Amino acid sequence: MTKVTKSKGTELTPESITPAELSAFRIELLRWFDKHGRELPWRGTRDPYRIWVSEIILQQTQTVQGWDYYLRFIDRLPDVKSLAEAPEDELMLLWQGLGYYSRAHNMQHAARQIMEEHGGVFPREEREVAALKGVGPYTTAAIMSIAYDYPLAVVDGNVYRVLSRYLATDTPIDTTPGQRYYRQMAGQFLEREQPGRYNQAMMDLGATICTPKSPLCASCPLGGACRSRGTELVNLLPIKAHKTMVRERWIEYFLLLHRGQIAIRRRDSRRGIWKGLYELPGVVLESEPTALPTPPNGWEIIETLPLKDHRLSHRLLHLRVHVCSTSGDADPTYPDGTEQIPLSDHETIAFPKPLRHFLDHYTGSNRLL
């Protein structure tokens, strides 16, 4: 763990923050939000379904990217019932490119919970919202505060960053005591009369001013009381106690092309980073290959195309696609578990982001058509 030196005094406790400071924090934050809050397509609604959809999309997605996905999702699946009844392939196609596909599966599971347990009406009780599949403390607080004005403070990366810098605390955010500390502090600072507006203001401040790198301290409405402003702490906080181990994988895909058709297979819908999506047949290696892989029986590699490395939070994927043709005149044999589709239909099927980019670019160049 990186150790930092506090700029002022010892670590603060919730009880040590004076009422006057709490009041000033809330007033300045909300005043700033009224002038500079982001205009987003899910802002201004009290519909818990739409708030839920937006929060799940934004869990692992930047706002700029999530905007269009949200609009498409709501246009096609405008309510709990439509989400609960959506075919899985259609849901995956809507989610294609967002990553962390378990989010979409969990949302559909939760929608079916609401249909079965709440008659299709989004629950209003905190414990009932928290019981929905894939809905953790942060999402529960966002839904309850924004939709129902329920006084729960959101605690996410933006809030960790704002509070750790404002309080100048080196308490790690990825430990159980640290998470407890930040929940307590977030609850202490919460504007309980306007919790939804306050929570959105905190998220916006972290996203636009108190950013991870090069924060705009001169424009921060809380700068006058921020205990890290003007010190080296700004660039060190928040602190994490543990480093995420990143593992490398090498994936060798085969584009088996014959008479305008390609072979695809569906990934297991119960597990994996791309569960429920389609992919090209291939092999996964634990170490860097030193030669071309052996293609399926009856096929030969005619071209090898490296793809851009794909980074995940805990994994670095090195990808190649080997374009293959049949090595004889007989009808080809396809690997077990695959199905054949016209290459021209690839846009109607949900693929992992790297393969989606590859197919869009490769077919768009007319190399395969």
CSV table of C-alpha atoms in Angstrom, one decimal:
chain,number,residue,atom,x,y,z
A,1,MET,CA,0.0,0.0,0.0
A,2,THR,CA,1.2,3.5,-0.9
A,3,LYS,CA,1.5,5.6,2.2
A,4,VAL,CA,0.8,9.3,1.9
A,5,THR,CA,1.2,12.2,4.4
A,6,LYS,CA,-1.9,14.0,5.3
A,7,SER,CA,-2.0,17.7,4.7
A,8,LYS,CA,-4.0,18.7,7.7
A,9,GLY,CA,-4.3,16.8,11.0
A,10,THR,CA,-5.4,13.2,11.6
A,11,GLU,CA,-8.0,11.2,9.8
A,12,LEU,CA,-11.4,12.6,10.2
A,13,THR,CA,-14.4,10.7,11.5
A,14,PRO,CA,-18.0,11.3,10.5
A,15,GLU,CA,-18.7,12.9,13.9
A,16,SER,CA,-15.7,15.3,13.5
A,17,ILE,CA,-17.3,17.2,10.5
A,18,THR,CA,-19.1,20.2,11.8
A,19,PRO,CA,-22.7,21.0,10.8
A,20,ALA,CA,-21.5,24.3,9.3
A,21,GLU,CA,-19.0,22.4,7.0
A,22,LEU,CA,-21.6,19.9,6.0
A,23,SER,CA,-24.0,22.6,5.1
A,24,ALA,CA,-21.5,24.6,3.1
A,25,PHE,CA,-20.4,21.4,1.2
A,26,ARG,CA,-24.0,20.6,0.2
A,27,ILE,CA,-24.9,24.2,-0.7
A,28,GLU,CA,-21.8,24.7,-2.9
A,29,LEU,CA,-22.1,21.4,-4.5
A,30,LEU,CA,-25.8,21.8,-5.5
A,31,ARG,CA,-25.3,25.4,-6.6
A,32,TRP,CA,-22.5,24.1,-8.9
A,33,PHE,CA,-24.7,21.3,-10.1
A,34,ASP,CA,-27.5,23.7,-11.0
A,35,LYS,CA,-25.1,25.6,-13.3
A,36,HIS,CA,-22.9,22.8,-14.6
A,37,GLY,CA,-24.7,19.5,-14.2
A,38,ARG,CA,-24.5,17.3,-17.3
A,39,GLU,CA,-27.5,17.0,-19.6
A,40,LEU,CA,-28.1,13.3,-20.0
A,41,PRO,CA,-31.0,11.4,-21.6
A,42,TRP,CA,-31.8,9.7,-18.3
A,43,ARG,CA,-31.8,12.9,-16.3
A,44,GLY,CA,-35.0,14.4,-15.1
A,45,THR,CA,-36.9,11.1,-15.0
A,46,ARG,CA,-38.4,9.5,-11.9
A,47,ASP,CA,-39.0,6.2,-13.7
A,48,PRO,CA,-37.1,3.6,-11.7
A,49,TYR,CA,-36.8,1.3,-14.7
A,50,ARG,CA,-35.0,3.9,-16.8
A,51,ILE,CA,-32.8,5.0,-13.9
A,52,TRP,CA,-31.9,1.3,-13.3
A,53,VAL,CA,-31.1,0.7,-17.0
A,54,SER,CA,-28.9,3.8,-17.1
A,55,GLU,CA,-27.0,2.9,-13.9
A,56,ILE,CA,-26.3,-0.7,-15.1
A,57,ILE,CA,-25.1,0.5,-18.5
A,58,LEU,CA,-22.8,3.0,-16.8
A,59,GLN,CA,-21.3,0.6,-14.3
A,60,GLN,CA,-18.4,-0.3,-16.6
A,61,THR,CA,-19.0,2.1,-19.4
A,62,GLN,CA,-18.1,5.7,-20.0
A,63,THR,CA,-21.0,8.1,-20.3
A,64,VAL,CA,-20.2,9.1,-23.9
A,65,GLN,CA,-20.3,5.5,-25.0
A,66,GLY,CA,-23.3,4.6,-22.9
A,67,TRP,CA,-25.5,7.4,-24.2
A,68,ASP,CA,-26.5,5.8,-27.5
A,69,TYR,CA,-26.8,2.3,-26.0
A,70,TYR,CA,-29.2,3.7,-23.4
A,71,LEU,CA,-31.4,5.3,-26.1
A,72,ARG,CA,-31.4,2.1,-28.2
A,73,PHE,CA,-32.2,-0.1,-25.2
A,74,ILE,CA,-35.1,2.1,-24.0
A,75,ASP,CA,-36.5,2.4,-27.5
A,76,ARG,CA,-36.6,-1.4,-27.9
A,77,LEU,CA,-37.2,-2.4,-24.3
A,78,PRO,CA,-39.1,0.5,-22.7
A,79,ASP,CA,-40.4,-1.3,-19.6
A,80,VAL,CA,-39.9,-4.2,-17.3
A,81,LYS,CA,-42.3,-6.5,-19.2
A,82,SER,CA,-40.5,-6.0,-22.6
A,83,LEU,CA,-37.1,-6.7,-21.0
A,84,ALA,CA,-38.4,-9.8,-19.2
A,85,GLU,CA,-39.8,-11.2,-22.5
A,86,ALA,CA,-37.0,-10.2,-24.8
A,87,PRO,CA,-35.3,-13.1,-26.7
A,88,GLU,CA,-31.7,-13.6,-25.5
A,89,ASP,CA,-30.2,-13.1,-28.9
A,90,GLU,CA,-31.9,-9.7,-29.3
A,91,LEU,CA,-30.8,-8.7,-25.8
A,92,MET,CA,-27.2,-9.6,-26.6
A,93,LEU,CA,-27.3,-7.7,-29.8
A,94,LEU,CA,-28.5,-4.6,-28.0
A,95,TRP,CA,-25.7,-5.0,-25.5
A,96,GLN,CA,-23.0,-5.9,-28.1
A,97,GLY,CA,-19.9,-3.8,-27.6
A,98,LEU,CA,-20.6,-2.8,-24.0
A,99,GLY,CA,-18.8,-5.7,-22.4
A,100,TYR,CA,-19.4,-7.3,-19.1
A,101,TYR,CA,-22.3,-9.2,-20.6
A,102,SER,CA,-23.4,-10.6,-17.2
A,103,ARG,CA,-24.9,-7.2,-16.6
A,104,ALA,CA,-27.5,-7.8,-19.4
A,105,HIS,CA,-28.2,-11.3,-18.2
A,106,ASN,CA,-28.7,-10.1,-14.6
A,107,MET,CA,-31.0,-7.3,-15.8
A,108,GLN,CA,-33.3,-9.8,-17.6
A,109,HIS,CA,-33.2,-12.1,-14.6
A,110,ALA,CA,-34.2,-9.1,-12.4
A,111,ALA,CA,-37.0,-8.1,-14.8
A,112,ARG,CA,-38.4,-11.6,-14.5
A,113,GLN,CA,-38.2,-11.3,-10.7
A,114,ILE,CA,-40.2,-8.1,-10.9
A,115,MET,CA,-42.8,-9.7,-13.1
A,116,GLU,CA,-43.2,-12.7,-10.8
A,117,GLU,CA,-42.8,-11.2,-7.4
A,118,HIS,CA,-44.1,-7.6,-7.8
A,119,GLY,CA,-46.7,-8.0,-10.6
A,120,GLY,CA,-44.5,-6.1,-13.1
A,121,VAL,CA,-44.3,-3.0,-10.9
A,122,PHE,CA,-40.8,-1.8,-10.0
A,123,PRO,CA,-40.5,-2.2,-6.2
A,124,ARG,CA,-40.3,0.8,-3.9
A,125,GLU,CA,-38.8,-0.7,-0.8
A,126,GLU,CA,-35.0,-0.7,-0.3
A,127,ARG,CA,-34.8,-4.3,0.6
A,128,GLU,CA,-36.8,-5.3,-2.4
A,129,VAL,CA,-34.7,-3.3,-4.8
A,130,ALA,CA,-31.5,-4.6,-3.2
A,131,ALA,CA,-32.8,-8.2,-3.7
A,132,LEU,CA,-33.0,-7.9,-7.5
A,133,LYS,CA,-30.3,-9.8,-9.4
A,134,GLY,CA,-27.3,-7.7,-10.1
A,135,VAL,CA,-28.4,-4.8,-8.0
A,136,GLY,CA,-25.8,-3.9,-5.4
A,137,PRO,CA,-25.6,-1.1,-2.8
A,138,TYR,CA,-24.6,1.6,-5.3
A,139,THR,CA,-27.4,0.8,-7.8
A,140,THR,CA,-29.9,0.5,-5.0
A,141,ALA,CA,-28.9,3.9,-3.6
A,142,ALA,CA,-29.1,5.5,-7.1
A,143,ILE,CA,-32.6,4.1,-7.9
A,144,MET,CA,-34.0,4.8,-4.4
A,145,SER,CA,-32.7,8.3,-4.1
A,146,ILE,CA,-33.4,9.5,-7.7
A,147,ALA,CA,-36.7,7.8,-8.2
A,148,TYR,CA,-38.2,8.0,-4.7
A,149,ASP,CA,-36.1,10.7,-2.9
A,150,TYR,CA,-35.0,8.0,-0.4
A,151,PRO,CA,-32.0,9.2,1.6
A,152,LEU,CA,-29.3,6.7,0.5
A,153,ALA,CA,-25.9,8.0,-0.5
A,154,VAL,CA,-24.3,6.5,-3.6
A,155,VAL,CA,-20.7,5.3,-3.3
A,156,ASP,CA,-18.8,4.7,-6.5
A,157,GLY,CA,-15.4,5.6,-8.0
A,158,ASN,CA,-16.4,9.2,-8.4
A,159,VAL,CA,-17.5,9.5,-4.8
A,160,TYR,CA,-14.4,7.7,-3.5
A,161,ARG,CA,-12.3,10.1,-5.4
A,162,VAL,CA,-14.1,13.3,-4.3
A,163,LEU,CA,-14.3,12.3,-0.6
A,164,SER,CA,-10.7,10.9,-0.3
A,165,ARG,CA,-9.3,14.2,-1.7
A,166,TYR,CA,-11.7,16.4,0.2
A,167,LEU,CA,-10.9,14.7,3.4
A,168,ALA,CA,-7.2,14.0,2.6
A,169,THR,CA,-7.5,10.4,3.8
A,170,ASP,CA,-5.2,7.5,2.8
A,171,THR,CA,-7.7,4.9,3.9
A,172,PRO,CA,-7.7,2.3,1.1
A,173,ILE,CA,-10.9,2.1,-0.9
A,174,ASP,CA,-10.5,-1.6,-1.7
A,175,THR,CA,-10.5,-2.9,1.9
A,176,THR,CA,-13.5,-3.7,4.1
A,177,PRO,CA,-12.7,-1.1,6.7
A,178,GLY,CA,-12.1,1.5,3.9
A,179,GLN,CA,-15.4,0.8,2.3
A,180,ARG,CA,-17.1,1.0,5.6
A,181,TYR,CA,-15.4,4.4,6.3
A,182,TYR,CA,-16.5,5.8,2.9
A,183,ARG,CA,-20.0,4.6,3.3
A,184,GLN,CA,-20.2,6.4,6.7
A,185,MET,CA,-18.7,9.6,5.3
A,186,ALA,CA,-20.9,9.6,2.2
A,187,GLY,CA,-24.0,9.2,4.5
A,188,GLN,CA,-22.8,12.0,6.7
A,189,PHE,CA,-22.4,14.5,3.8
A,190,LEU,CA,-25.6,13.4,2.0
A,191,GLU,CA,-28.3,16.1,1.5
A,192,ARG,CA,-31.2,14.2,3.0
A,193,GLU,CA,-33.8,16.5,1.7
A,194,GLN,CA,-32.7,16.2,-1.9
A,195,PRO,CA,-30.8,12.9,-2.0
A,196,GLY,CA,-31.3,12.2,-5.7
A,197,ARG,CA,-30.1,15.6,-6.8
A,198,TYR,CA,-27.2,15.5,-4.4
A,199,ASN,CA,-26.1,12.0,-5.6
A,200,GLN,CA,-26.2,13.1,-9.2
A,201,ALA,CA,-24.2,16.2,-8.3
A,202,MET,CA,-21.5,14.1,-6.6
A,203,MET,CA,-21.3,11.8,-9.7
A,204,ASP,CA,-21.0,14.8,-12.0
A,205,LEU,CA,-18.3,16.5,-9.9
A,206,GLY,CA,-16.2,13.3,-9.9
A,207,ALA,CA,-16.7,12.8,-13.6
A,208,THR,CA,-16.0,16.3,-14.8
A,209,ILE,CA,-14.0,18.2,-12.2
A,210,CYS,CA,-12.4,15.8,-9.7
A,211,THR,CA,-11.2,13.5,-12.4
A,212,PRO,CA,-8.6,10.7,-11.9
A,213,LYS,CA,-5.9,12.6,-13.7
A,214,SER,CA,-5.3,16.3,-14.0
A,215,PRO,CA,-8.4,17.3,-11.9
A,216,LEU,CA,-9.7,20.9,-12.4
A,217,CYS,CA,-9.1,22.0,-8.9
A,218,ALA,CA,-9.4,25.7,-9.8
A,219,SER,CA,-13.0,25.1,-11.0
A,220,CYS,CA,-14.1,22.9,-8.1
A,221,PRO,CA,-16.9,24.4,-5.9
A,222,LEU,CA,-15.4,22.6,-2.9
A,223,GLY,CA,-11.9,23.8,-3.4
A,224,GLY,CA,-11.8,26.3,-0.6
A,225,ALA,CA,-12.4,23.5,2.0
A,226,CYS,CA,-10.6,20.6,0.2
A,227,ARG,CA,-7.8,19.3,2.4
A,228,SER,CA,-5.8,18.0,-0.5
A,229,ARG,CA,-5.9,21.1,-2.8
A,230,GLY,CA,-2.5,22.4,-3.6
A,231,THR,CA,-0.7,19.4,-2.2
A,232,GLU,CA,0.8,16.2,-3.7
A,233,LEU,CA,-2.2,14.3,-2.3
A,234,VAL,CA,-4.4,15.2,-5.2
A,235,ASN,CA,-2.5,13.0,-7.6
A,236,LEU,CA,-2.1,10.1,-5.1
A,237,LEU,CA,-5.6,9.8,-3.9
A,238,PRO,CA,-7.6,7.6,-3.6
A,239,ILE,CA,-5.4,4.8,-2.4
A,240,LYS,CA,-5.8,1.2,-3.2
A,241,ALA,CA,-4.2,-1.5,-1.0
A,242,HIS,CA,-4.1,-4.2,-3.7
A,243,LYS,CA,-3.0,-4.4,-7.3
A,244,THR,CA,-5.1,-6.2,-9.8
A,245,MET,CA,-3.2,-9.1,-11.4
A,246,VAL,CA,-3.5,-8.9,-15.2
A,247,ARG,CA,-3.2,-12.3,-17.0
A,248,GLU,CA,-2.4,-12.6,-20.7
A,249,ARG,CA,-4.2,-15.0,-23.0
A,250,TRP,CA,-3.7,-15.7,-26.7
A,251,ILE,CA,-6.8,-16.5,-28.8
A,252,GLU,CA,-6.5,-17.9,-32.3
A,253,TYR,CA,-9.7,-17.7,-34.3
A,254,PHE,CA,-10.5,-19.4,-37.6
A,255,LEU,CA,-12.7,-17.7,-40.2
A,256,LEU,CA,-13.9,-20.8,-42.0
A,257,LEU,CA,-15.2,-19.4,-45.3
A,258,HIS,CA,-16.9,-21.5,-47.9
A,259,ARG,CA,-19.4,-20.4,-50.6
A,260,GLY,CA,-20.3,-17.2,-48.8
A,261,GLN,CA,-20.9,-18.9,-45.4
A,262,ILE,CA,-18.9,-18.9,-42.2
A,263,ALA,CA,-18.9,-21.1,-39.1
A,264,ILE,CA,-19.8,-19.6,-35.7
A,265,ARG,CA,-20.5,-21.0,-32.3
A,266,ARG,CA,-22.3,-19.7,-29.3
A,267,ARG,CA,-20.4,-19.3,-26.0
A,268,ASP,CA,-21.7,-20.7,-22.8
A,269,SER,CA,-24.5,-18.5,-21.5
A,270,ARG,CA,-23.7,-19.3,-17.9
A,271,ARG,CA,-20.1,-18.2,-17.5
A,272,GLY,CA,-17.2,-16.3,-19.1
A,273,ILE,CA,-16.7,-12.6,-20.0
A,274,TRP,CA,-18.5,-13.0,-23.3
A,275,LYS,CA,-21.2,-15.5,-22.2
A,276,GLY,CA,-24.1,-15.9,-24.5
A,277,LEU,CA,-22.4,-14.2,-27.5
A,278,TYR,CA,-21.3,-15.8,-30.7
A,279,GLU,CA,-17.7,-16.2,-31.9
A,280,LEU,CA,-15.6,-17.9,-34.5
A,281,PRO,CA,-14.2,-21.3,-33.7
A,282,GLY,CA,-10.7,-21.1,-32.2
A,283,VAL,CA,-8.3,-22.1,-29.5
A,284,VAL,CA,-7.2,-20.3,-26.3
A,285,LEU,CA,-3.5,-20.5,-25.3
A,286,GLU,CA,-1.8,-19.7,-22.0
A,287,SER,CA,1.5,-18.7,-23.6
A,288,GLU,CA,2.5,-16.8,-26.7
A,289,PRO,CA,2.3,-19.1,-29.8
A,290,THR,CA,5.6,-19.6,-31.8
A,291,ALA,CA,3.9,-20.9,-35.0
A,292,LEU,CA,0.6,-20.8,-36.7
A,293,PRO,CA,-2.1,-23.0,-35.2
A,294,THR,CA,-3.4,-26.1,-36.9
A,295,PRO,CA,-6.7,-25.3,-38.6
A,296,PRO,CA,-9.7,-27.7,-38.4
A,297,ASN,CA,-9.4,-30.9,-40.5
A,298,GLY,CA,-10.0,-30.2,-44.2
A,299,TRP,CA,-9.1,-26.5,-44.0
A,300,GLU,CA,-6.0,-24.5,-44.7
A,301,ILE,CA,-4.9,-21.0,-43.6
A,302,ILE,CA,-4.7,-18.5,-46.5
A,303,GLU,CA,-4.2,-15.3,-44.5
A,304,THR,CA,-3.5,-14.4,-40.9
A,305,LEU,CA,-4.7,-11.0,-39.5
A,306,PRO,CA,-3.6,-9.8,-36.0
A,307,LEU,CA,-6.3,-7.8,-34.1
A,308,LYS,CA,-5.7,-5.0,-31.7
A,309,ASP,CA,-5.0,-6.3,-28.1
A,310,HIS,CA,-8.2,-6.3,-26.0
A,311,ARG,CA,-7.8,-5.1,-22.4
A,312,LEU,CA,-10.1,-6.1,-19.6
A,313,SER,CA,-9.8,-5.3,-15.9
A,314,HIS,CA,-8.0,-8.5,-15.1
A,315,ARG,CA,-6.9,-9.8,-18.5
A,316,LEU,CA,-5.0,-8.9,-21.7
A,317,LEU,CA,-6.1,-10.7,-24.8
A,318,HIS,CA,-3.9,-11.1,-27.8
A,319,LEU,CA,-6.0,-12.0,-30.8
A,320,ARG,CA,-5.5,-13.3,-34.3
A,321,VAL,CA,-7.9,-14.3,-37.0
A,322,HIS,CA,-6.8,-17.0,-39.5
A,323,VAL,CA,-8.8,-16.9,-42.7
A,324,CYS,CA,-9.2,-20.4,-44.0
A,325,SER,CA,-10.5,-22.1,-47.1
A,326,THR,CA,-11.2,-25.7,-47.9
A,327,SER,CA,-8.2,-27.7,-49.0
A,328,GLY,CA,-10.1,-29.9,-51.5
A,329,ASP,CA,-13.1,-30.2,-53.7
A,330,ALA,CA,-15.3,-32.1,-51.2
A,331,ASP,CA,-17.8,-30.3,-48.9
A,332,PRO,CA,-16.0,-29.1,-45.8
A,333,THR,CA,-16.2,-30.6,-42.4
A,334,TYR,CA,-17.0,-28.1,-39.6
A,335,PRO,CA,-15.9,-28.3,-35.9
A,336,ASP,CA,-18.4,-29.8,-33.5
A,337,GLY,CA,-20.7,-27.2,-31.9
A,338,THR,CA,-20.6,-24.8,-34.8
A,339,GLU,CA,-23.3,-23.6,-37.1
A,340,GLN,CA,-23.1,-22.0,-40.5
A,341,ILE,CA,-24.5,-18.6,-41.4
A,342,PRO,CA,-24.3,-16.4,-44.5
A,343,LEU,CA,-21.4,-14.0,-44.0
A,344,SER,CA,-23.7,-11.2,-45.0
A,345,ASP,CA,-25.8,-12.0,-41.9
A,346,HIS,CA,-23.1,-11.3,-39.4
A,347,GLU,CA,-24.5,-7.9,-38.4
A,348,THR,CA,-27.6,-9.5,-37.0
A,349,ILE,CA,-25.6,-11.6,-34.5
A,350,ALA,CA,-23.9,-10.4,-31.3
A,351,PHE,CA,-20.2,-11.0,-31.3
A,352,PRO,CA,-17.5,-9.8,-28.8
A,353,LYS,CA,-16.3,-6.3,-29.5
A,354,PRO,CA,-13.0,-7.4,-31.2
A,355,LEU,CA,-14.7,-9.8,-33.5
A,356,ARG,CA,-17.5,-7.3,-34.3
A,357,HIS,CA,-14.9,-4.7,-35.3
A,358,PHE,CA,-13.0,-7.3,-37.4
A,359,LEU,CA,-16.1,-8.5,-39.3
A,360,ASP,CA,-17.4,-5.0,-39.9
A,361,HIS,CA,-14.0,-3.9,-41.3
A,362,TYR,CA,-13.2,-7.0,-43.2
A,363,THR,CA,-16.5,-7.4,-44.9
A,364,GLY,CA,-16.7,-3.6,-45.5
A,365,SER,CA,-13.5,-3.8,-47.4
A,366,ASN,CA,-15.2,-6.3,-49.8
A,367,ARG,CA,-12.3,-8.8,-49.3
A,368,LEU,CA,-14.7,-11.6,-48.6
A,369,LEU,CA,-17.8,-10.7,-50.6
